[in-house]
Amino acid sequence: MRLIIFLVIYAGIVYAKQVPIVINTWAFTDSTQAAWNLLKRGGDAIDAVEIGCMTCEKLQCDGTVGFGGSPDENGETTLDALLFDGTTMNMGAVGALRRVKDVISVAKHVLINTGHSIVVGSQATEFAKRMGFTEEDLTTDRSKKIWTDWKNNRCQPNAWLAVLPDSNTTCGPYRPVQENDVYYNHWTHNYPHRRTREHFQRHSFSTNNHDTIGMIAIDANGKIVAGTSTNGMSHKIPGRVGDSPIPGAGGYADSKFGAASATGDGDIMMRFLPSFLAVEELRRGSTPSQAAWTAINRIKEYYPSFFGGIIVVNKQGEYGAACNGMDSFPFSVASQANEKVTVKRVTCK
Ligand code: ASP
């Protein structure tokens, strides 16, 4: 009996030590700190993830979060974000948001002020304006230069496949290849198709040019929230929405079990709902590290060289991560156990 009482108290102490906790993708430590400052004062996990992602948006983390990054084919920056509440299983997300900087906060308004889950494009701009946000140009000198250099490089790389004129050498405008085009079969089923996708992936995804902040917070009440914010990928076809605002892909949470958030080649990753899969694995009894590797390995079965990483936390505040297509994947953590924001790294297999 005494042993049982001891174990219960011990388990309670361990639990209390790990949560609250905040963890986010990459070494975006200012964001971790901002979220932690709020969590340690007893703040709500939704507000913590909002302020954490907002910090990255303002700092333009790595140029891949917030305004002035990843210009699309027209030179415009558009933004994706998600807030997923694992207690109510309610969410708010925004895809391809134009001309408004504060995308995570707009996602919060979708969560709180609407019965919808995702709002996109120009109409998301109108929604944001109604919620009190300012419309402004998201272009900077930096994003203008990325776009001009790309144009001067015959629009390479780009995301077009099986089109004419050849998207490997020209800027378009393109049309789909048709059956009466010479080499139709070759274009649609063979080498150029694969080569173009791999070429685009290789040139578009690396730790230097492509990141999302994915953040998970568990507050003192045990509420678990996942969120993301990104400007997506450079040279995307206008209208492209990545994995970040898609529930189960960019992020997912269930306060009964834990949460996950992913970053990387969203066009591929969203097809496998890696965040959902990881949380399902927690439900089935996996550790966070096992759950993270299961999600990554599922994608790897089909796309062995894809670029991406995932962070996973269980409701006790234990965490793990997994990755592919880079040497190692950094993530940042602050918790009751260690209040100092620390950058950890998982080696990709
Ligand atoms: N997943 C994001 C996207 O594809 C970008 C990234 O995380 O690197 O839009």
Short mmCIF file of C-alpha atoms and ligand atoms in Angstrom, two decimals:
data_model
loop_
_atom_site.label_atom_id
_atom_site.label_comp_id
_atom_site.label_asym_id
_atom_site.label_seq_id
_atom_site.Cartn_x
_atom_site.Cartn_y
_atom_site.Cartn_z
CA MET A 1 0.00 0.00 0.00
CA ARG A 2 2.78 2.40 0.96
CA LEU A 3 4.55 1.55 -2.26
CA ILE A 4 1.44 2.38 -4.27
CA ILE A 5 1.03 5.72 -2.47
CA PHE A 6 4.70 6.46 -3.10
CA LEU A 7 4.36 5.62 -6.81
CA VAL A 8 1.26 7.77 -7.20
CA ILE A 9 2.99 10.74 -5.56
CA TYR A 10 6.14 10.15 -7.63
CA ALA A 11 4.16 9.97 -10.86
CA GLY A 12 2.42 13.20 -9.86
CA ILE A 13 5.75 14.93 -9.32
CA VAL A 14 7.13 13.71 -12.66
CA TYR A 15 3.97 14.88 -14.43
CA ALA A 16 4.05 18.25 -12.68
CA LYS A 17 7.68 18.65 -13.65
CA GLN A 18 7.15 18.18 -17.39
CA VAL A 19 4.12 20.39 -17.97
CA PRO A 20 3.53 23.13 -18.85
CA ILE A 21 5.71 22.62 -21.88
CA VAL A 22 6.24 24.29 -25.24
CA ILE A 23 8.10 22.71 -28.13
CA ASN A 24 8.55 23.98 -31.67
CA THR A 25 10.22 23.02 -34.92
CA TRP A 26 13.68 24.42 -35.77
CA ALA A 27 15.87 26.66 -33.60
CA PHE A 28 13.25 29.40 -33.41
CA THR A 29 14.10 30.05 -29.78
CA ASP A 30 12.61 33.55 -29.49
CA SER A 31 9.24 32.00 -30.27
CA THR A 32 9.75 29.27 -27.69
CA GLN A 33 10.66 31.90 -25.11
CA ALA A 34 7.63 34.05 -25.88
CA ALA A 35 5.29 31.07 -25.53
CA TRP A 36 7.02 29.88 -22.38
CA ASN A 37 6.79 33.32 -20.73
CA LEU A 38 3.04 33.08 -21.09
CA LEU A 39 2.68 29.43 -20.10
CA LYS A 40 4.72 29.79 -16.93
CA ARG A 41 2.41 32.58 -15.74
CA GLY A 42 -0.51 30.14 -16.07
CA GLY A 43 -1.47 31.27 -19.59
CA ASP A 44 -3.71 29.34 -21.96
CA ALA A 45 -2.13 27.00 -24.55
CA ILE A 46 -3.98 28.72 -27.42
CA ASP A 47 -2.57 32.11 -26.47
CA ALA A 48 0.88 30.58 -25.99
CA VAL A 49 0.93 29.06 -29.47
CA GLU A 50 -0.44 32.29 -30.94
CA ILE A 51 2.24 34.46 -29.35
CA GLY A 52 4.95 31.94 -30.20
CA CYS A 53 4.02 31.81 -33.89
CA MET A 54 3.38 35.56 -33.96
CA THR A 55 6.92 36.15 -32.70
CA CYS A 56 8.31 34.22 -35.67
CA GLU A 57 6.04 36.11 -38.07
CA LYS A 58 7.35 39.43 -36.81
CA LEU A 59 11.00 38.25 -36.84
CA GLN A 60 10.46 36.64 -40.27
CA CYS A 61 12.17 33.50 -38.89
CA ASP A 62 14.60 32.18 -41.52
CA GLY A 63 12.69 34.24 -44.10
CA THR A 64 10.23 31.35 -44.27
CA VAL A 65 7.68 32.54 -41.72
CA GLY A 66 5.78 35.81 -42.04
CA PHE A 67 5.88 38.56 -44.66
CA GLY A 68 8.63 39.06 -47.27
CA GLY A 69 9.53 35.41 -47.91
CA SER A 70 8.91 32.57 -50.37
CA PRO A 71 7.52 34.70 -53.22
CA ASP A 72 5.18 32.79 -55.53
CA GLU A 73 5.42 32.84 -59.33
CA ASN A 74 3.95 36.35 -59.34
CA GLY A 75 6.39 37.55 -56.69
CA GLU A 76 3.72 37.66 -53.98
CA THR A 77 4.14 36.28 -50.44
CA THR A 78 1.09 34.40 -49.16
CA LEU A 79 0.69 32.88 -45.72
CA ASP A 80 -0.68 29.64 -44.20
CA ALA A 81 -1.45 29.02 -40.51
CA LEU A 82 -3.31 26.66 -38.17
CA LEU A 83 -4.47 26.63 -34.55
CA PHE A 84 -5.81 23.28 -33.34
CA ASP A 85 -7.34 22.98 -29.87
CA GLY A 86 -6.99 19.39 -28.63
CA THR A 87 -9.53 19.83 -25.84
CA THR A 88 -12.51 21.08 -27.85
CA MET A 89 -11.28 19.49 -31.12
CA ASN A 90 -12.01 22.85 -32.72
CA MET A 91 -9.68 24.59 -35.12
CA GLY A 92 -9.07 27.70 -37.18
CA ALA A 93 -6.84 27.85 -40.24
CA VAL A 94 -6.02 30.19 -43.08
CA GLY A 95 -4.57 29.20 -46.45
CA ALA A 96 -2.87 31.40 -49.06
CA LEU A 97 -3.69 34.55 -47.09
CA ARG A 98 -2.86 37.64 -49.15
CA ARG A 99 -1.81 41.10 -47.97
CA VAL A 100 -2.23 40.55 -44.21
CA LYS A 101 0.79 39.88 -42.00
CA ASP A 102 -0.72 38.40 -38.85
CA VAL A 103 -1.76 35.00 -40.16
CA ILE A 104 -1.76 33.02 -36.89
CA SER A 105 -4.01 35.64 -35.30
CA VAL A 106 -6.35 35.50 -38.27
CA ALA A 107 -6.46 31.71 -37.77
CA LYS A 108 -7.41 32.36 -34.14
CA HIS A 109 -10.35 34.45 -35.33
CA VAL A 110 -11.46 31.60 -37.60
CA LEU A 111 -11.31 29.37 -34.52
CA ILE A 112 -13.15 31.73 -32.18
CA ASN A 113 -15.44 33.81 -34.38
CA THR A 114 -16.65 31.29 -36.95
CA GLY A 115 -18.07 27.81 -37.23
CA HIS A 116 -15.66 27.15 -40.11
CA SER A 117 -12.29 25.44 -40.02
CA ILE A 118 -10.36 26.91 -42.97
CA VAL A 119 -10.70 30.20 -44.87
CA VAL A 120 -8.51 30.86 -47.93
CA GLY A 121 -7.11 33.34 -50.43
CA SER A 122 -8.47 36.79 -51.19
CA GLN A 123 -11.63 36.08 -49.24
CA ALA A 124 -9.49 35.32 -46.20
CA THR A 125 -8.10 38.85 -46.65
CA GLU A 126 -11.66 40.22 -46.54
CA PHE A 127 -12.38 38.13 -43.44
CA ALA A 128 -9.19 39.39 -41.77
CA LYS A 129 -10.12 43.02 -42.54
CA ARG A 130 -13.51 42.50 -40.94
CA MET A 131 -11.73 41.14 -37.87
CA GLY A 132 -9.74 44.38 -37.68
CA PHE A 133 -6.45 43.51 -39.42
CA THR A 134 -4.65 45.87 -41.76
CA GLU A 135 -4.26 45.12 -45.45
CA GLU A 136 -0.73 45.81 -46.68
CA ASP A 137 1.87 44.68 -49.20
CA LEU A 138 3.90 41.70 -47.91
CA THR A 139 6.73 42.22 -50.40
CA THR A 140 10.19 43.25 -49.18
CA ASP A 141 13.43 44.01 -51.02
CA ARG A 142 14.57 40.51 -50.14
CA SER A 143 11.49 38.76 -51.56
CA LYS A 144 11.63 40.99 -54.65
CA LYS A 145 15.25 39.93 -55.24
CA ILE A 146 14.47 36.20 -54.79
CA TRP A 147 11.73 36.59 -57.37
CA THR A 148 13.82 38.63 -59.84
CA ASP A 149 16.72 36.16 -59.61
CA TRP A 150 14.30 33.32 -60.27
CA LYS A 151 12.80 35.10 -63.28
CA ASN A 152 16.29 35.79 -64.63
CA ASN A 153 17.07 32.09 -64.19
CA ARG A 154 14.29 31.14 -66.67
CA CYS A 155 11.91 30.52 -63.75
CA GLN A 156 13.91 27.58 -62.39
CA PRO A 157 12.96 25.70 -60.33
CA ASN A 158 9.19 25.59 -60.71
CA ALA A 159 6.39 23.21 -59.82
CA TRP A 160 4.98 22.59 -63.30
CA LEU A 161 4.86 19.08 -64.75
CA ALA A 162 3.94 17.72 -68.18
CA VAL A 163 3.31 21.14 -69.74
CA LEU A 164 4.40 22.96 -72.85
CA PRO A 165 6.52 24.91 -73.40
CA ASP A 166 9.07 22.84 -71.45
CA SER A 167 8.97 24.03 -67.84
CA ASN A 168 12.60 22.91 -67.37
CA THR A 169 13.81 25.68 -69.64
CA THR A 170 11.13 28.36 -69.96
CA CYS A 171 8.86 30.59 -67.91
CA GLY A 172 5.60 29.81 -69.65
CA PRO A 173 2.71 30.57 -69.71
CA TYR A 174 2.14 26.83 -69.89
CA ARG A 175 -0.59 24.58 -71.17
CA PRO A 176 -0.99 20.86 -70.45
CA VAL A 177 0.55 18.50 -73.02
CA GLN A 178 -2.10 16.94 -75.20
CA GLU A 179 -2.40 13.61 -76.93
CA ASN A 180 -1.51 15.00 -80.33
CA ASP A 181 1.70 16.62 -79.05
CA VAL A 182 4.90 14.91 -80.16
CA TYR A 183 6.34 12.83 -77.29
CA TYR A 184 3.02 12.94 -75.40
CA ASN A 185 3.68 9.58 -73.74
CA HIS A 186 7.22 10.49 -73.00
CA TRP A 187 6.17 13.76 -71.37
CA THR A 188 3.41 12.40 -69.25
CA HIS A 189 4.72 9.03 -68.17
CA ASN A 190 8.49 9.08 -68.31
CA TYR A 191 11.67 10.75 -67.35
CA PRO A 192 10.90 14.48 -67.56
CA HIS A 193 7.96 14.12 -65.23
CA ARG A 194 10.07 12.50 -62.52
CA ARG A 195 13.07 14.64 -63.17
CA THR A 196 11.11 17.85 -62.86
CA ARG A 197 9.59 16.86 -59.53
CA GLU A 198 12.92 15.77 -58.09
CA HIS A 199 14.68 18.81 -59.46
CA PHE A 200 12.09 21.09 -57.93
CA GLN A 201 12.25 19.29 -54.61
CA ARG A 202 16.04 19.39 -54.49
CA HIS A 203 16.17 23.09 -55.24
CA SER A 204 13.18 24.15 -53.23
CA PHE A 205 13.67 22.30 -49.97
CA SER A 206 16.60 22.67 -47.64
CA THR A 207 17.13 23.91 -44.14
CA ASN A 208 18.22 27.25 -45.66
CA ASN A 209 15.18 28.08 -47.71
CA HIS A 210 12.25 26.23 -46.31
CA ASP A 211 10.81 26.06 -42.83
CA THR A 212 7.59 26.36 -40.91
CA ILE A 213 7.18 27.12 -37.26
CA GLY A 214 5.14 24.25 -35.87
CA MET A 215 4.46 24.66 -32.17
CA ILE A 216 2.83 22.55 -29.47
CA ALA A 217 1.93 23.86 -26.01
CA ILE A 218 0.51 22.08 -23.00
CA ASP A 219 -0.75 24.49 -20.36
CA ALA A 220 -1.14 24.01 -16.61
CA ASN A 221 -4.69 22.74 -17.13
CA GLY A 222 -3.51 20.01 -19.48
CA LYS A 223 -4.94 21.69 -22.57
CA ILE A 224 -2.88 20.70 -25.62
CA VAL A 225 -2.77 22.96 -28.67
CA ALA A 226 -0.85 22.64 -31.94
CA GLY A 227 -0.22 25.50 -34.35
CA THR A 228 1.74 26.39 -37.46
CA SER A 229 2.71 29.49 -39.40
CA THR A 230 4.60 29.71 -42.70
CA ASN A 231 4.93 31.51 -46.00
CA GLY A 232 5.13 28.09 -47.66
CA MET A 233 7.54 27.45 -50.48
CA SER A 234 9.28 29.75 -52.92
CA HIS A 235 8.08 29.88 -56.53
CA LYS A 236 4.84 28.10 -55.72
CA ILE A 237 2.08 28.31 -58.29
CA PRO A 238 -0.25 31.08 -57.05
CA GLY A 239 -3.07 29.58 -55.01
CA ARG A 240 -0.96 26.71 -53.68
CA VAL A 241 -1.74 25.84 -50.07
CA GLY A 242 0.77 23.69 -48.20
CA ASP A 243 0.38 21.18 -45.40
CA SER A 244 0.71 23.70 -42.58
CA PRO A 245 -2.97 24.75 -42.30
CA ILE A 246 -4.31 21.25 -42.95
CA PRO A 247 -5.45 19.46 -39.78
CA GLY A 248 -3.63 16.18 -39.28
CA ALA A 249 -0.92 17.27 -41.71
CA GLY A 250 0.78 20.43 -40.38
CA GLY A 251 -0.50 19.86 -36.86
CA TYR A 252 -2.92 17.88 -34.74
CA ALA A 253 -3.75 17.67 -31.05
CA ASP A 254 -5.89 15.60 -28.73
CA SER A 255 -5.58 16.59 -25.08
CA LYS A 256 -6.28 12.97 -24.07
CA PHE A 257 -3.07 11.80 -25.74
CA GLY A 258 -0.77 14.51 -27.10
CA ALA A 259 0.03 16.45 -30.25
CA ALA A 260 2.30 16.60 -33.28
CA SER A 261 3.45 19.18 -35.80
CA ALA A 262 5.31 18.73 -39.08
CA THR A 263 7.51 20.80 -41.38
CA GLY A 264 9.06 20.12 -44.79
CA ASP A 265 7.85 19.32 -48.29
CA GLY A 266 4.19 19.94 -47.61
CA ASP A 267 2.94 18.87 -51.02
CA ILE A 268 4.17 15.36 -50.30
CA MET A 269 3.74 15.28 -46.53
CA MET A 270 0.07 16.30 -46.46
CA ARG A 271 -0.84 13.16 -48.40
CA PHE A 272 0.08 11.06 -45.35
CA LEU A 273 -1.42 13.18 -42.53
CA PRO A 274 1.73 12.64 -40.44
CA SER A 275 0.56 14.66 -37.43
CA PHE A 276 -2.67 12.70 -37.21
CA LEU A 277 -0.81 9.43 -37.60
CA ALA A 278 1.62 10.35 -34.82
CA VAL A 279 -1.19 11.21 -32.39
CA GLU A 280 -2.93 7.94 -33.31
CA GLU A 281 0.29 6.14 -32.48
CA LEU A 282 0.34 7.84 -29.06
CA ARG A 283 -3.21 6.61 -28.57
CA ARG A 284 -2.01 3.09 -29.37
CA GLY A 285 0.67 3.33 -26.70
CA SER A 286 3.78 4.42 -28.63
CA THR A 287 6.35 6.75 -27.10
CA PRO A 288 6.59 10.19 -28.77
CA SER A 289 9.82 9.18 -30.49
CA GLN A 290 8.31 5.94 -31.84
CA ALA A 291 5.23 7.84 -33.01
CA ALA A 292 7.40 10.43 -34.79
CA TRP A 293 9.40 7.75 -36.61
CA THR A 294 6.28 5.84 -37.60
CA ALA A 295 4.90 9.00 -39.26
CA ILE A 296 8.17 9.76 -41.06
CA ASN A 297 8.75 6.17 -42.16
CA ARG A 298 5.26 5.96 -43.64
CA ILE A 299 6.11 8.82 -46.01
CA LYS A 300 9.59 7.42 -46.68
CA GLU A 301 8.08 4.15 -47.93
CA TYR A 302 6.74 6.10 -50.90
CA TYR A 303 9.15 9.05 -51.14
CA PRO A 304 12.53 7.82 -49.82
CA SER A 305 14.29 11.18 -50.15
CA PHE A 306 11.53 13.58 -49.07
CA PHE A 307 12.56 16.55 -46.89
CA GLY A 308 10.75 16.89 -43.58
CA GLY A 309 10.61 16.62 -39.82
CA ILE A 310 8.01 16.13 -37.10
CA ILE A 311 7.81 16.87 -33.37
CA VAL A 312 5.56 14.85 -31.05
CA VAL A 313 4.60 15.39 -27.40
CA ASN A 314 2.47 13.18 -25.18
CA LYS A 315 0.19 14.52 -22.49
CA GLN A 316 2.79 13.85 -19.80
CA GLY A 317 5.08 16.29 -21.60
CA GLU A 318 7.49 13.66 -22.92
CA TYR A 319 8.58 14.51 -26.44
CA GLY A 320 10.37 13.10 -29.48
CA ALA A 321 11.12 13.99 -33.08
CA ALA A 322 12.04 12.37 -36.38
CA CYS A 323 13.17 13.58 -39.79
CA ASN A 324 14.26 12.69 -43.31
CA GLY A 325 16.22 14.27 -46.15
CA MET A 326 18.60 16.31 -43.96
CA ASP A 327 21.41 15.34 -41.56
CA SER A 328 19.60 16.30 -38.40
CA PHE A 329 16.51 18.24 -37.40
CA PRO A 330 16.62 20.83 -34.61
CA PHE A 331 13.70 21.72 -32.38
CA SER A 332 13.33 24.00 -29.36
CA VAL A 333 11.86 23.20 -25.95
CA ALA A 334 11.05 24.92 -22.65
CA SER A 335 9.18 23.20 -19.84
CA GLN A 336 8.60 23.09 -16.15
CA ALA A 337 11.47 20.57 -16.02
CA ASN A 338 13.88 22.95 -17.76
CA GLU A 339 12.72 26.53 -18.10
CA LYS A 340 15.76 27.53 -20.13
CA VAL A 341 14.89 27.36 -23.82
CA THR A 342 17.00 24.54 -25.22
CA VAL A 343 17.63 23.50 -28.81
CA LYS A 344 17.63 19.69 -29.24
CA ARG A 345 18.45 17.75 -32.37
CA VAL A 346 17.38 14.42 -33.74
CA THR A 347 19.60 12.66 -36.29
CA CYS A 348 17.78 11.62 -39.45
CA LYS A 349 18.21 7.93 -40.28
N1 ASP B 1 5.58 22.61 -44.95
C1 ASP B 1 5.67 23.92 -45.51
C2 ASP B 1 5.00 23.94 -46.87
O1 ASP B 1 5.22 23.03 -47.65
C3 ASP B 1 7.04 24.46 -45.60
C4 ASP B 1 8.07 23.93 -44.64
O2 ASP B 1 7.73 23.55 -43.54
O3 ASP B 1 9.25 23.89 -44.95
O4 ASP B 1 4.31 24.87 -47.14
#
